[in-house]
Short mmCIF file of C-alpha atoms in Angstrom, two decimals:
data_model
loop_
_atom_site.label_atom_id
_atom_site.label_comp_id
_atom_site.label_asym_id
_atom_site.label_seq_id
_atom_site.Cartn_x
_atom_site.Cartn_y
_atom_site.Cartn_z
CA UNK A 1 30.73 -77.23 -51.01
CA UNK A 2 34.36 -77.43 -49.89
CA UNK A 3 34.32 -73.36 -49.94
CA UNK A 4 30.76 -73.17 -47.30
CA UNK A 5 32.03 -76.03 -44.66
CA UNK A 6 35.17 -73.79 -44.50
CA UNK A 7 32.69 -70.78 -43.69
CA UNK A 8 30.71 -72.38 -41.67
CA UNK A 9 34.20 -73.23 -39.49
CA UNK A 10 34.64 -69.87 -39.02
CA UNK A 11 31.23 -68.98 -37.92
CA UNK A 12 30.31 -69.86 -33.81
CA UNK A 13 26.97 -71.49 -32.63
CA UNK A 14 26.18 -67.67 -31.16
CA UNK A 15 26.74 -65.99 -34.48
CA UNK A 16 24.90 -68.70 -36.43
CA UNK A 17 22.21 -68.27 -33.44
CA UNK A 18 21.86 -64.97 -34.15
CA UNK A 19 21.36 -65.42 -38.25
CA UNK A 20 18.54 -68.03 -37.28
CA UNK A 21 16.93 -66.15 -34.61
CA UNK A 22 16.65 -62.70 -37.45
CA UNK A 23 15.36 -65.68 -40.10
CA UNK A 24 13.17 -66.51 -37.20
CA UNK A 25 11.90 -63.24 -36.73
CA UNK A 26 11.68 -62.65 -40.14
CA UNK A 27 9.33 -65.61 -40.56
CA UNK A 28 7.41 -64.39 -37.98
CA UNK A 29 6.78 -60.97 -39.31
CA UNK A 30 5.61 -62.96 -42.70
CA UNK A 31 3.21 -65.10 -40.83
CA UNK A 32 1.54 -61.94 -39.45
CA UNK A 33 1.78 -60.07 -42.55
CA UNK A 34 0.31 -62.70 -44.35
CA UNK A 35 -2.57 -62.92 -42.13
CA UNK A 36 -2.94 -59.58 -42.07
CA UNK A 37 -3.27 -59.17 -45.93
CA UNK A 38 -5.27 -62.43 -46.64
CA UNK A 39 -8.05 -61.63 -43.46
CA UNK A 40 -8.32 -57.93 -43.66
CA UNK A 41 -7.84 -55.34 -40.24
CA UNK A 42 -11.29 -57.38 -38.19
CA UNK A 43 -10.68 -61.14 -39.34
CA UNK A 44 -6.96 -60.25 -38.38
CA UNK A 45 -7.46 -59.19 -35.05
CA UNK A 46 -8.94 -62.92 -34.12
CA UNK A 47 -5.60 -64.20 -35.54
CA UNK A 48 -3.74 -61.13 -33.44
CA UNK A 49 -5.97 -62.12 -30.36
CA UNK A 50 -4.52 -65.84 -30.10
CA UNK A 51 -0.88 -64.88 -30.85
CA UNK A 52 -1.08 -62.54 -28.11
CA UNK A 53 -2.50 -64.90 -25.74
CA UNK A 54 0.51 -67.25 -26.49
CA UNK A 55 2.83 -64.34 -25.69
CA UNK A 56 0.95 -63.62 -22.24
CA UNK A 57 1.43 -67.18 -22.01
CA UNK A 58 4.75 -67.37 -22.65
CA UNK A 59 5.74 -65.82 -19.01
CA UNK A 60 5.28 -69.30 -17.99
CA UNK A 61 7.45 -70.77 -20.84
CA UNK A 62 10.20 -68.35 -20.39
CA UNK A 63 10.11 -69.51 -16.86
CA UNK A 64 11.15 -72.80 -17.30
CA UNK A 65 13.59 -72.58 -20.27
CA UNK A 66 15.21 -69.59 -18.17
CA UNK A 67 15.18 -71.74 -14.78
CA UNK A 68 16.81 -74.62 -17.10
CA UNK A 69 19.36 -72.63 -18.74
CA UNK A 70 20.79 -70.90 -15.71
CA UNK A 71 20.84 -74.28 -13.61
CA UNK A 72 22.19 -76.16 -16.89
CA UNK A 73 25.18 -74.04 -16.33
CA UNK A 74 25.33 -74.86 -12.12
CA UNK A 75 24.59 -77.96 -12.16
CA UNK A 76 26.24 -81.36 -12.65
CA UNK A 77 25.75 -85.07 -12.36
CA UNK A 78 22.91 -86.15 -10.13
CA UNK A 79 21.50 -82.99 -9.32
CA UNK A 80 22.10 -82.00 -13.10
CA UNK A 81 19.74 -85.13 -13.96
CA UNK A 82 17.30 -84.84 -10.97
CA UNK A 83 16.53 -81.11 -12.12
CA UNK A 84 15.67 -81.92 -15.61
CA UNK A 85 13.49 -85.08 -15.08
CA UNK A 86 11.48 -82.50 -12.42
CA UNK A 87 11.19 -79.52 -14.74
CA UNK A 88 9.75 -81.66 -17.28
CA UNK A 89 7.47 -83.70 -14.65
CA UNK A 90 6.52 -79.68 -13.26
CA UNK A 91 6.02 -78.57 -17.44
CA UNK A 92 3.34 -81.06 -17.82
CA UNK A 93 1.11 -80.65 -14.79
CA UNK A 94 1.34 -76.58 -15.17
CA UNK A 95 0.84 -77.26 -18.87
CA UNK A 96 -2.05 -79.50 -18.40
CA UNK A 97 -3.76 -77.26 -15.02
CA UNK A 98 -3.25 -73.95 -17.48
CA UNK A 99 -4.69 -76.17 -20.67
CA UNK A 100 -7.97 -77.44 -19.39
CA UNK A 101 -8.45 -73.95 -17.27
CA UNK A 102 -8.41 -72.29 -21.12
CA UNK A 103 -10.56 -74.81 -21.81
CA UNK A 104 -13.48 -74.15 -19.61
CA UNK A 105 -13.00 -71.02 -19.55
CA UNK A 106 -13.26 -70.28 -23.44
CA UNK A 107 -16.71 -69.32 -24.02
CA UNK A 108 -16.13 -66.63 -21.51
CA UNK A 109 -13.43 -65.76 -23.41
CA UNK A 110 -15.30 -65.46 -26.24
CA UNK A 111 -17.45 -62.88 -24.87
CA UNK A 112 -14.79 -61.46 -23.09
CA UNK A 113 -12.67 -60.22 -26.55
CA UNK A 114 -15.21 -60.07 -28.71
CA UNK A 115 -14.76 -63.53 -30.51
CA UNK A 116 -16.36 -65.26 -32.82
CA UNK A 117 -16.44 -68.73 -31.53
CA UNK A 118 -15.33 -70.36 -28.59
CA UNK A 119 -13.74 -72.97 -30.08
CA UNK A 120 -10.63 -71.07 -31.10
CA UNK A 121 -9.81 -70.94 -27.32
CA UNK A 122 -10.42 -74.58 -27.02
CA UNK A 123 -8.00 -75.56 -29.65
CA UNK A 124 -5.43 -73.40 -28.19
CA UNK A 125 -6.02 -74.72 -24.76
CA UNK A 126 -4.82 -78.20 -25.87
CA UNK A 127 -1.13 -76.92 -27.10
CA UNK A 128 -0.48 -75.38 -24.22
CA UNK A 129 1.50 -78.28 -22.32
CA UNK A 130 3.46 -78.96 -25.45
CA UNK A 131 4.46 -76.04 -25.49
CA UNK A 132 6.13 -76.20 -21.99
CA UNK A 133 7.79 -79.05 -22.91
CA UNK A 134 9.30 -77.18 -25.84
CA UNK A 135 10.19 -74.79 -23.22
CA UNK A 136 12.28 -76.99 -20.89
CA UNK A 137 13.47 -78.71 -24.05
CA UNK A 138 15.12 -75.15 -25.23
CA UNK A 139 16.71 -74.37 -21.85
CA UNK A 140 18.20 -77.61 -22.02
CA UNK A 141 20.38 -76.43 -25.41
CA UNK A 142 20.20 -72.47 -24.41
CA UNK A 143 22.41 -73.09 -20.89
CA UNK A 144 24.32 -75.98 -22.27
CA UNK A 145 24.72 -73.39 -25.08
CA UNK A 146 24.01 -75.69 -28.05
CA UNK A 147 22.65 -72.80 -29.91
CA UNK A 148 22.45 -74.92 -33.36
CA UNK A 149 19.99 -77.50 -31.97
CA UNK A 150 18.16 -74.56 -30.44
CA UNK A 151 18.50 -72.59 -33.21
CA UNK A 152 16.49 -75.82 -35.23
CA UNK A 153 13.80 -75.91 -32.36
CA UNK A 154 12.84 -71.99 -33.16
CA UNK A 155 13.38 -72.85 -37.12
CA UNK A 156 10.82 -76.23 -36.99
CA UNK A 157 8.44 -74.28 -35.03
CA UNK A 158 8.20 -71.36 -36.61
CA UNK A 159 8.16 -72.57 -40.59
CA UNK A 160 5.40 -75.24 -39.96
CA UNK A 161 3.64 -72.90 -38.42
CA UNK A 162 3.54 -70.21 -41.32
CA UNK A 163 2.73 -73.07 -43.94
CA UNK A 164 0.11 -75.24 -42.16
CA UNK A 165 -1.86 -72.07 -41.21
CA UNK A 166 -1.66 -70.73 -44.45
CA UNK A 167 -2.35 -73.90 -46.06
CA UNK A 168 -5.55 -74.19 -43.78
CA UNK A 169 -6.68 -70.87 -44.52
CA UNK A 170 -6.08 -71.36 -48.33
CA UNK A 171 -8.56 -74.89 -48.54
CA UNK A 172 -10.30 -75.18 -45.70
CA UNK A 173 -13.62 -72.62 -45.35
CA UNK A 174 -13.77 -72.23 -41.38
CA UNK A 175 -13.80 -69.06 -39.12
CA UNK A 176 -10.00 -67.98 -39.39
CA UNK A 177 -9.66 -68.20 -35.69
CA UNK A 178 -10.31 -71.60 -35.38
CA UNK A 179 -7.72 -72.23 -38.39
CA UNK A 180 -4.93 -70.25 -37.04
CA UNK A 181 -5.24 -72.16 -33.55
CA UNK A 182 -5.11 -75.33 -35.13
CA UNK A 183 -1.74 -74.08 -37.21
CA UNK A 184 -0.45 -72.77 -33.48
CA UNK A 185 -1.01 -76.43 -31.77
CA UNK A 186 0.58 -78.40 -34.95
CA UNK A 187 3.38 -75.88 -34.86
CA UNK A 188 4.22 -76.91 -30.92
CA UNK A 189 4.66 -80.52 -32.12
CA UNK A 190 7.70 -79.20 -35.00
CA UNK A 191 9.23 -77.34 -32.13
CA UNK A 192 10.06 -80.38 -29.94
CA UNK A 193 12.85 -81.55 -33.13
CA UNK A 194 15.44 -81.66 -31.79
CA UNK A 195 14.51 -83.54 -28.75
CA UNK A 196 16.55 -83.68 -25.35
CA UNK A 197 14.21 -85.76 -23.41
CA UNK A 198 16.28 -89.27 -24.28
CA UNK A 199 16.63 -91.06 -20.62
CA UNK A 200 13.90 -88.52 -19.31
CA UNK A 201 11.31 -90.03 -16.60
CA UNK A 202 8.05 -88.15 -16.19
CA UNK A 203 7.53 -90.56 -13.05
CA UNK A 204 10.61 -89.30 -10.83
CA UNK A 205 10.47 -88.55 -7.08
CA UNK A 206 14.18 -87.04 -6.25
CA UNK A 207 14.48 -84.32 -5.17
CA UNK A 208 17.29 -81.28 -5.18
CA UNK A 209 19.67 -81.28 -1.95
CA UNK A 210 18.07 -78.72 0.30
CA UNK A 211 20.38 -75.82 -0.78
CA UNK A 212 20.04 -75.95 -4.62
CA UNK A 213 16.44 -76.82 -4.00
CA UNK A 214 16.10 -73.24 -2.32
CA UNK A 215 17.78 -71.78 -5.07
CA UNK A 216 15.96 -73.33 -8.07
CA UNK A 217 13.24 -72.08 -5.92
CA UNK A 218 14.04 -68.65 -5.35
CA UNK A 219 14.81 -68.12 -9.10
CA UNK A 220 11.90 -69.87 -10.44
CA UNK A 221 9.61 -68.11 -8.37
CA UNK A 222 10.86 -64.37 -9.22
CA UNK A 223 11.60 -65.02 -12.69
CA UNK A 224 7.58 -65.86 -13.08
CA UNK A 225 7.21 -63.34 -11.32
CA UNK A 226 8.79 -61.21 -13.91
CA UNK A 227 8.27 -62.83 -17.06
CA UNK A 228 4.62 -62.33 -16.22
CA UNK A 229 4.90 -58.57 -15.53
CA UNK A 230 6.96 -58.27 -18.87
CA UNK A 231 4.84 -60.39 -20.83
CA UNK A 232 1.83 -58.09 -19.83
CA UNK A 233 3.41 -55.27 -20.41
CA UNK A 234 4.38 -55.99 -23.61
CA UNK A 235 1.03 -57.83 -24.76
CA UNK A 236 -1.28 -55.51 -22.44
CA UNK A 237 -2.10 -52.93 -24.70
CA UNK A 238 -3.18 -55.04 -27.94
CA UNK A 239 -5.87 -56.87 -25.42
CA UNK A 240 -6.74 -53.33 -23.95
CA UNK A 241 -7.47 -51.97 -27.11
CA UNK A 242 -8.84 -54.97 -28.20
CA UNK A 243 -11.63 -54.35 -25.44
CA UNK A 244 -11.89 -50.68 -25.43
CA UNK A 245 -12.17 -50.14 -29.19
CA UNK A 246 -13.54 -51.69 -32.17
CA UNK A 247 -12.86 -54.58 -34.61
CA UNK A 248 -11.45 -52.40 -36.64
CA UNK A 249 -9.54 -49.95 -34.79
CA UNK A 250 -8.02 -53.14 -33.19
CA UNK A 251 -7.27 -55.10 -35.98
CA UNK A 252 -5.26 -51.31 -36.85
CA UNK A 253 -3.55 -50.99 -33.79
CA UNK A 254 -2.24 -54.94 -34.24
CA UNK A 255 -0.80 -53.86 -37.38
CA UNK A 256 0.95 -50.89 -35.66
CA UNK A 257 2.17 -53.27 -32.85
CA UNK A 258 3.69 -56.25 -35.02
CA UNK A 259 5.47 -53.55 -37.18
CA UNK A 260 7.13 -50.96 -33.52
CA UNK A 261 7.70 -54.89 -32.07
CA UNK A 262 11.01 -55.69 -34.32
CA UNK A 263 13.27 -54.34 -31.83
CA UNK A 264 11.44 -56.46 -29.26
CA UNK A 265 11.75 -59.91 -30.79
CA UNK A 266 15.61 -58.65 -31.81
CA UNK A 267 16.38 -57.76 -27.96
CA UNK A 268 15.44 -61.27 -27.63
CA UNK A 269 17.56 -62.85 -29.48
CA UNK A 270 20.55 -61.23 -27.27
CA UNK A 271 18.72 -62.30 -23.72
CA UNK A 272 19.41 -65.80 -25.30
CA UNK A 273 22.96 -65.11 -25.31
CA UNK A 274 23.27 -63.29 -22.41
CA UNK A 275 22.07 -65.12 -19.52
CA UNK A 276 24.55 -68.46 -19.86
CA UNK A 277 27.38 -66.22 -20.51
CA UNK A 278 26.73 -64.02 -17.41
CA UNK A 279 26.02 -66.82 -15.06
CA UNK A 280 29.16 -68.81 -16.51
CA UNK A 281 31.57 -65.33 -16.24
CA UNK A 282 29.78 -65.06 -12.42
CA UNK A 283 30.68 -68.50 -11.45
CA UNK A 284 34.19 -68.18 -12.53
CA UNK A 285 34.85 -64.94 -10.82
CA UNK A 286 35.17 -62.69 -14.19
CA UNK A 287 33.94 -59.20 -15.14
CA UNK A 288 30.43 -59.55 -15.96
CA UNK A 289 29.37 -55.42 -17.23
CA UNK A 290 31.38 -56.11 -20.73
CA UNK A 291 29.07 -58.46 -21.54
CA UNK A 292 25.65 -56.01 -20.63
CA UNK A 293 27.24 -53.13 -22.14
CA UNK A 294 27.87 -54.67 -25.40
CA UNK A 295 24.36 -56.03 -25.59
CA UNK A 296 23.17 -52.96 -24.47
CA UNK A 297 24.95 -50.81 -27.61
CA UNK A 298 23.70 -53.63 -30.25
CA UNK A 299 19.57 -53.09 -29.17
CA UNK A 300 20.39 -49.27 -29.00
CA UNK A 301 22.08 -48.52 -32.36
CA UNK A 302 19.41 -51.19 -33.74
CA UNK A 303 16.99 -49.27 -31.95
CA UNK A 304 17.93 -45.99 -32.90
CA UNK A 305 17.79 -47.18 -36.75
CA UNK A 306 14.45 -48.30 -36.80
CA UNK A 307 12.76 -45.20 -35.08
CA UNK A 308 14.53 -42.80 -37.32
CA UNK A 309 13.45 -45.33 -40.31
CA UNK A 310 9.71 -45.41 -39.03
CA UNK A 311 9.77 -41.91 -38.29
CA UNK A 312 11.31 -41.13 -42.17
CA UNK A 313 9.40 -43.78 -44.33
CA UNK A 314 6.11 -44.61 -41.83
CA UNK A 315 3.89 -44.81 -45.01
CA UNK A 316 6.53 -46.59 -47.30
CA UNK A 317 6.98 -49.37 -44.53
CA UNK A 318 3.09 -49.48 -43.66
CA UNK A 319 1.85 -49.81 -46.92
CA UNK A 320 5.04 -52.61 -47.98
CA UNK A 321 3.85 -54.44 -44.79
CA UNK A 322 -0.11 -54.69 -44.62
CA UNK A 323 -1.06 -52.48 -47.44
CA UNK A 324 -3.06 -49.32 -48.49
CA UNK A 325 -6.00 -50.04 -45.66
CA UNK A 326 -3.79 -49.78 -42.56
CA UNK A 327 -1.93 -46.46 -43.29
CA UNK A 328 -4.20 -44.57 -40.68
CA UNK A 329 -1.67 -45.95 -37.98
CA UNK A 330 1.47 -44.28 -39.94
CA UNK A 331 1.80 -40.73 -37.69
CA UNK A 332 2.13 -43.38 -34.34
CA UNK A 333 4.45 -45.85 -35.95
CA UNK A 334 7.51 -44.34 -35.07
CA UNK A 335 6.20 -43.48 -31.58
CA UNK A 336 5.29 -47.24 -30.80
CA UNK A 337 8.51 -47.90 -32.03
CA UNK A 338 10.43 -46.07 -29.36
CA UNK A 339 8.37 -46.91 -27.11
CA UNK A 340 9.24 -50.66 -27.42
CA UNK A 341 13.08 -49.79 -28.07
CA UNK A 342 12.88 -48.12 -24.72
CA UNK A 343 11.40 -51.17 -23.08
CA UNK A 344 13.67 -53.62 -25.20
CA UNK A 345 16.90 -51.92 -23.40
CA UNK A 346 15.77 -52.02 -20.21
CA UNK A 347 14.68 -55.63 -20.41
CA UNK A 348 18.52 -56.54 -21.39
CA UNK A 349 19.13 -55.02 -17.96
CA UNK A 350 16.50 -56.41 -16.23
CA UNK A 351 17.81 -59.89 -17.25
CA UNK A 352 21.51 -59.49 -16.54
CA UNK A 353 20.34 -58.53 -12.66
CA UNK A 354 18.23 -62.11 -12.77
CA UNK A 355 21.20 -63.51 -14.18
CA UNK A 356 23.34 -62.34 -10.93
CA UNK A 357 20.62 -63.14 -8.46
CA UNK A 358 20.01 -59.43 -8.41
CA UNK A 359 16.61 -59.12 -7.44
CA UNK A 360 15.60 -56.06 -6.13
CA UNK A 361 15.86 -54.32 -9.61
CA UNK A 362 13.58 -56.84 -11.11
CA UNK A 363 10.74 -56.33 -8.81
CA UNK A 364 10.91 -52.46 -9.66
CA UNK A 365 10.95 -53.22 -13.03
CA UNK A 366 7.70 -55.43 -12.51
CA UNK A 367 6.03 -52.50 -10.47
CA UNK A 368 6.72 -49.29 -12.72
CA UNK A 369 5.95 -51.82 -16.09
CA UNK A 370 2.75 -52.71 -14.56
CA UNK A 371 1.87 -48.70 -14.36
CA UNK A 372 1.52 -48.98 -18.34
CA UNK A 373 -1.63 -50.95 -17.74
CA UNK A 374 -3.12 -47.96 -15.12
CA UNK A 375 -2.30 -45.85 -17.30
CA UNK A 376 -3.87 -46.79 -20.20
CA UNK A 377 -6.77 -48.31 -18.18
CA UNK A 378 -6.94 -44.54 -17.34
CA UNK A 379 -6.15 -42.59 -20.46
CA UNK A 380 -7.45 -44.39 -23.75
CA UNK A 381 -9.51 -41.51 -25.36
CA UNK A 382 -7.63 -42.55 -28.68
CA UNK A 383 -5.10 -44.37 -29.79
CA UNK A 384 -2.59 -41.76 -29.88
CA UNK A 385 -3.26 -41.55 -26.36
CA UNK A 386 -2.63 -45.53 -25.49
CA UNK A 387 1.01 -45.50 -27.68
CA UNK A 388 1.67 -41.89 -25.62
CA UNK A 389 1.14 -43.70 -22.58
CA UNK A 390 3.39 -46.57 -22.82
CA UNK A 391 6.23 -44.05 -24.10
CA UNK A 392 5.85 -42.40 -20.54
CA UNK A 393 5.57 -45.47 -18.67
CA UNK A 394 8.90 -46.94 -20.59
CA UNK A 395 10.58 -44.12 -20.67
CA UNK A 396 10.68 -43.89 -16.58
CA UNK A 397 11.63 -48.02 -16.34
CA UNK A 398 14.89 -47.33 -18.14
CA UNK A 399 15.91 -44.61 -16.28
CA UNK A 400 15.37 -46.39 -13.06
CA UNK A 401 17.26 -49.38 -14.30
CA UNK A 402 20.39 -47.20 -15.66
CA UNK A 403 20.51 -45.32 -11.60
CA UNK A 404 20.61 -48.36 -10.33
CA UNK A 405 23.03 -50.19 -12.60
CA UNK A 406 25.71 -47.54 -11.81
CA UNK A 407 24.82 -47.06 -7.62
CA UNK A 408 25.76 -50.62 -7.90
CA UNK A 409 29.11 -50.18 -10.34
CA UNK A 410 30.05 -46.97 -7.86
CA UNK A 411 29.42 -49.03 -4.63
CA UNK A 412 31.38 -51.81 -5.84
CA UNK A 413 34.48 -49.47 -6.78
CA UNK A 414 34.41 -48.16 -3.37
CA UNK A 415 34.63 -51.59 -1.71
CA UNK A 416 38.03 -52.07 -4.54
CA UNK A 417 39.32 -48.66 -3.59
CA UNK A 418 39.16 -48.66 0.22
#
């Protein structure tokens, strides 16, 4: 015992961060392998259906727990405490509006992906302003960079998530949609432990001094903004493909997407870290590249090693993963893979120019990411064709982003220089 508290001295709250975020990730990938081996390819893309509708989602979550984190770091005293009551006051009414819209909505939905009850929707509908809280609740730890207790928040949420739904699909005999929603909402109620909301009031009307209030503003407004155009783009083509093609060829192509995603849900992990440490570095006049170019060689030497693997061993990993019945997908697999590496890397850029206020990067991000969903709108003869578009589409965002990170890094050198 003596011998691990030593360890566990040595270790930071980033570096333990990043152990729980891969055990996160990892948990993740067994929830959806699970599902994927105890429905079978058209029960599983229900079950594929609702977690990507929490990712779309998440654009909104992502807002607030970025908003919180930067501001966490700006902020102080009575403006410090006047922000947090309002993003939690702000979390439930968009939580609530966004719930009940779900809600009414969800026998359209139904029809709308091919569903096979309404009720699915329903049950979702209700988490949805819990899981804003969690949201806020996260940026709260993430920009005061308490990455243990957040690092317990993504743990809680993501464990009693895998167990209750499994449990519920094990002894319970309802549609698996309507279990797996029920397993989503319970798991939203884990992930407020740890809570920060002590002293909290829901009730609050102070407001920000005019200035900050413009900038909480101004951030808020384009990181939505963003997180929304990422979150499509990233979620876009399993709900495409989910309405173009069949159960089946769906409930394939979700296999294909949870499997090319790794480096996704990795990059993540490293947006965490970056944003605090970039604003922090910003607002006490220090170098601020270092910190983007070391992120940026982690996701690429991660990237680059799981392309070449899924390129190497697609049936080996394929087969491990779902089993014998989804290896159709194994010629694209390393294909979908690079194209999420491409659009993992230029994400870590994307968020180091919101980090610095840098906007007009971000909006052309948003505009040549949304061109994956013309494209495949346009071209989706197969599925070949859907993976070959996004490659394209990707492939042009990080080049955009790399011109414009070194105009900037010339122009500034100049200014030193002259």
């Amino acid at each position: 015992m003596t011998a691990i508290r030593l360890m566990l001295r040595k270790v930071s709250q980033e570096q333990l961060f990043m152990l729980s975020v891969l055990i996160v990730n990892g948990g993740n990938y067994l929830y959806n392998l699970l599902l994927g081996r105890f429905l079978g390819p058209e029960a599983f893309s229900e079950a594929a259906l609702l977690i990507t509708l929490l990712l779309v989602l998440s654009f909104l979550g992502m807002t607030f727990q970025l908003a919180v984190a930067k501001f966490a770091v700006l902020f102080t005293g009575n403006e410090w405490r006047k922000f947090k009551n309002n993003s939690y006051k702000q979390s439930a009414i968009i939580g609530t509006i966004v719930g009940l819209i779900i809600i009414i909505l969800s026998s359209k939905l139904q029809v709308l992906f091919n569903a096979q009850s309404q009720w699915m929707f329903i049950i979702f509908g209700i988490g949805i302003p819990i899981y804003f809280f969690m949201s806020v609740n996260r940026g709260t730890y993430q920009g005061n960079q308490e990455f243990n207790r957040l690092s317990i928040t993504y743990q809680t949420e993501m464990w009693s998530r895998l167990l209750i739904t499994m449990l519920l699909l094990i002894l319970l005999d309802f549609e698996p949609g309507i279990l797996v929603a029920t397993g989503i909402l319970i798991s939203f109620l884990f992930g407020l432990y740890p809570s920060d909301m002590q002293g909290v009031s829901l009730n609050t009307s102070e407001k920000l001094s005019p200035e900050n209030a413009k900038k909480v503003s101004q951030f808020v407004v384009l990181t939505a903004c963003y997180e929304l155009t990422q979150i499509i783009i990233n979620n876009s083509d399993i709900l495409m493909v989910k309405h173009y093609f069949d159960a089946l060829d769906a409930g394939l192509y979700a296999s294909l997407a949870l499997i090319g995603r790794v480096v996704y849900f990795v990059a993540w992990m490293f947006v965490m870290l970056l944003l605090p440490a970039v604003v922090q570095k910003q607002k006490d006049g220090e170098p601020t590249a270092p910190i983007l170019f070391k992120y940026v060689t982690y996701i690429g030497l991660l990237s680059a090693a799981i392309v070449i693997s899924c390129y190497i061993f697609p049936d080996l990993i394929i087969t491990l993963m779902f089993g014998q019945s989804y290896l159709s997908m194994a010629d694209l697999l390393w294909q979908y893979a690079l194209a999420t590496s491409l659009f993992a890397v230029s994400n870590i850029f994307a968020y180091y120019f919101l980090s610095l206020d840098h906007y007009v990067p971000v909006i052309i991000s948003g505009i040549l990411g949304l061109s994956q969903i013309v494209l495949v709108a346009l071209f989706h003869e197969n599925l070949a064709t859907v993976v070959h578009m996004q490659i394209i589409a990707m492939s042009t965002l990080l080049v955009v982003q790399i011109i414009y990170f070194l105009n900037k890094e010339l122009t500034k050198n100049n200014r030193l220089t002259d």
